Coordinates of N, CA and C in Angstrom, one line a residue:
M1 N 2.7 -0.3 29.5 CA 2.9 -1.6 28.9 C 3.5 -1.4 27.5
P2 N 4.7 -2.0 27.2 CA 5.3 -1.8 25.9 C 4.5 -2.5 24.8
N3 N 4.6 -2.0 23.6 CA 3.9 -2.5 22.4 C 4.9 -3.5 21.7
I4 N 4.5 -4.8 21.6 CA 5.3 -5.8 20.9 C 4.7 -6.1 19.6
D5 N 5.3 -5.7 18.5 CA 4.8 -6.0 17.1 C 5.1 -7.4 16.7
D6 N 4.2 -8.0 15.9 CA 4.4 -9.3 15.3 C 5.5 -9.2 14.2
I7 N 6.0 -10.3 13.8 CA 7.1 -10.3 12.8 C 6.7 -9.6 11.5
G8 N 5.4 -9.9 11.1 CA 4.9 -9.4 9.8 C 4.9 -7.9 9.9
H9 N 4.4 -7.3 11.0 CA 4.3 -5.9 11.1 C 5.7 -5.2 11.1
T10 N 6.7 -5.9 11.8 CA 8.0 -5.4 11.9 C 8.7 -5.4 10.5
I11 N 8.5 -6.4 9.7 CA 9.1 -6.5 8.4 C 8.4 -5.5 7.5
A12 N 7.1 -5.3 7.6 CA 6.4 -4.4 6.8 C 6.8 -2.9 7.1
T13 N 7.1 -2.6 8.3 CA 7.6 -1.3 8.7 C 8.9 -1.0 8.1
A14 N 9.8 -2.0 8.2 CA 11.2 -1.9 7.7 C 11.1 -1.8 6.1
L15 N 10.3 -2.6 5.5 CA 10.2 -2.5 4.0 C 9.7 -1.1 3.6
K16 N 8.7 -0.6 4.3 CA 8.1 0.7 4.0 C 9.2 1.8 4.1
A17 N 9.9 1.7 5.2 CA 11.0 2.7 5.4 C 12.0 2.7 4.3
Q18 N 12.4 1.5 3.8 CA 13.3 1.4 2.7 C 12.8 1.9 1.4
L19 N 11.5 1.5 1.0 CA 10.9 1.8 -0.3 C 10.6 3.3 -0.4
E20 N 10.1 3.9 0.7 CA 9.7 5.3 0.6 C 10.9 6.2 0.3
K21 N 12.1 5.8 0.4 CA 13.3 6.6 0.0 C 13.5 6.6 -1.5
L22 N 12.9 5.7 -2.2 CA 13.2 5.6 -3.7 C 12.2 6.4 -4.5
D23 N 12.7 7.2 -5.4 CA 11.9 8.0 -6.3 C 11.0 7.1 -7.2
I24 N 11.5 6.0 -7.6 CA 10.8 5.1 -8.5 C 9.6 4.5 -7.8
Y25 N 9.7 4.2 -6.5 CA 8.6 3.7 -5.7 C 7.5 4.8 -5.5
K26 N 8.0 6.0 -5.3 CA 7.0 7.1 -5.1 C 6.2 7.3 -6.4
R27 N 6.9 7.2 -7.6 CA 6.3 7.3 -8.9 C 5.3 6.2 -9.1
F28 N 5.7 5.0 -8.8 CA 4.9 3.8 -8.9 C 3.6 3.9 -8.1
T29 N 3.7 4.3 -6.8 CA 2.5 4.4 -6.0 C 1.6 5.6 -6.5
S30 N 2.2 6.6 -7.0 CA 1.4 7.7 -7.6 C 0.7 7.3 -8.8
L31 N 1.3 6.5 -9.7 CA 0.6 6.0 -10.9 C -0.5 5.0 -10.6
V32 N -0.2 4.2 -9.6 CA -1.3 3.2 -9.2 C -2.5 3.9 -8.6
S33 N -2.2 4.9 -7.8 CA -3.3 5.7 -7.2 C -4.1 6.4 -8.3
H34 N -3.4 7.0 -9.2 CA -4.1 7.8 -10.3 C -4.9 6.8 -11.1
G35 N -4.4 5.7 -11.5 CA -5.1 4.7 -12.3 C -6.3 4.2 -11.6
A36 N -6.2 4.0 -10.3 CA -7.4 3.5 -9.5 C -8.5 4.6 -9.4
K37 N -8.1 5.8 -9.3 CA -9.1 6.9 -9.3 C -9.8 7.0 -10.6
C38 N -9.0 6.8 -11.7 CA -9.7 6.9 -13.0 C -10.6 5.7 -13.2
L39 N -10.2 4.5 -12.8 CA -11.0 3.3 -13.0 C -12.3 3.4 -12.2
R40 N -12.3 4.1 -11.0 CA -13.5 4.2 -10.2 C -14.5 5.0 -10.8
Q41 N -14.2 5.8 -11.8 CA -15.1 6.7 -12.5 C -15.7 6.1 -13.8
T42 N -15.5 4.8 -14.0 CA -15.9 4.2 -15.2 C -16.9 3.1 -14.9
E43 N -17.5 2.5 -15.9 CA -18.5 1.4 -15.7 C -17.7 0.1 -15.3
L44 N -16.4 0.1 -15.3 CA -15.6 -1.0 -14.9 C -15.3 -1.0 -13.4
A45 N -15.9 0.0 -12.7 CA -15.5 0.2 -11.3 C -15.8 -1.0 -10.4
F46 N -16.8 -1.9 -10.9 CA -17.1 -3.0 -10.1 C -16.0 -4.0 -10.0
L47 N -15.0 -3.9 -10.9 CA -13.8 -4.8 -10.9 C -12.8 -4.4 -9.8
M48 N -13.0 -3.2 -9.2 CA -12.0 -2.7 -8.2 C -12.2 -3.4 -6.9
P49 N -11.0 -3.8 -6.3 CA -11.1 -4.4 -5.0 C -11.5 -3.3 -4.0
P50 N -11.9 -3.7 -2.8 CA -12.3 -2.7 -1.8 C -11.0 -1.8 -1.5
L51 N -11.2 -0.6 -1.0 CA -10.1 0.3 -0.7 C -9.4 -0.2 0.6
C52 N -8.1 -0.1 0.6 CA -7.3 -0.4 1.7 C -6.9 0.8 2.5
V53 N -6.6 0.7 3.7 CA -6.0 1.7 4.5 C -4.5 1.7 4.1
A54 N -4.0 2.9 3.8 CA -2.6 3.0 3.3 C -1.6 2.4 4.3
K55 N -1.8 2.5 5.6 CA -0.8 2.0 6.5 C -0.8 0.4 6.5
D56 N -1.8 -0.2 6.0 CA -1.9 -1.7 6.0 C -1.3 -2.3 4.7
D57 N -1.0 -1.4 3.7 CA -0.5 -1.9 2.4 C 0.7 -2.8 2.5
F58 N 1.6 -2.4 3.4 CA 2.9 -3.2 3.5 C 2.6 -4.4 4.3
K59 N 1.7 -4.4 5.2 CA 1.5 -5.6 6.0 C 0.9 -6.7 5.2
V60 N 0.1 -6.3 4.2 CA -0.5 -7.3 3.2 C 0.7 -8.0 2.5
L61 N 1.7 -7.3 2.2 CA 2.8 -7.9 1.4 C 3.5 -9.0 2.1
V62 N 3.6 -9.0 3.4 CA 4.3 -10.0 4.2 C 3.4 -11.0 4.8
S63 N 2.1 -10.9 4.6 CA 1.2 -11.9 5.2 C 1.1 -13.2 4.4

């Protein structure tokens, strides 16, 4: 049976494919990841949202 993606998933996949080619986007995601890791080690860690699965990050953008 073929897999039929919803429109949100299709757009997220296309957006991810485009953005991953950009060095500035790679740098941005690296900085955000580093900042989150640093924040988790402080007393302000309670302000952090729950961790997301990386493959769902783009799907959240189009929801």
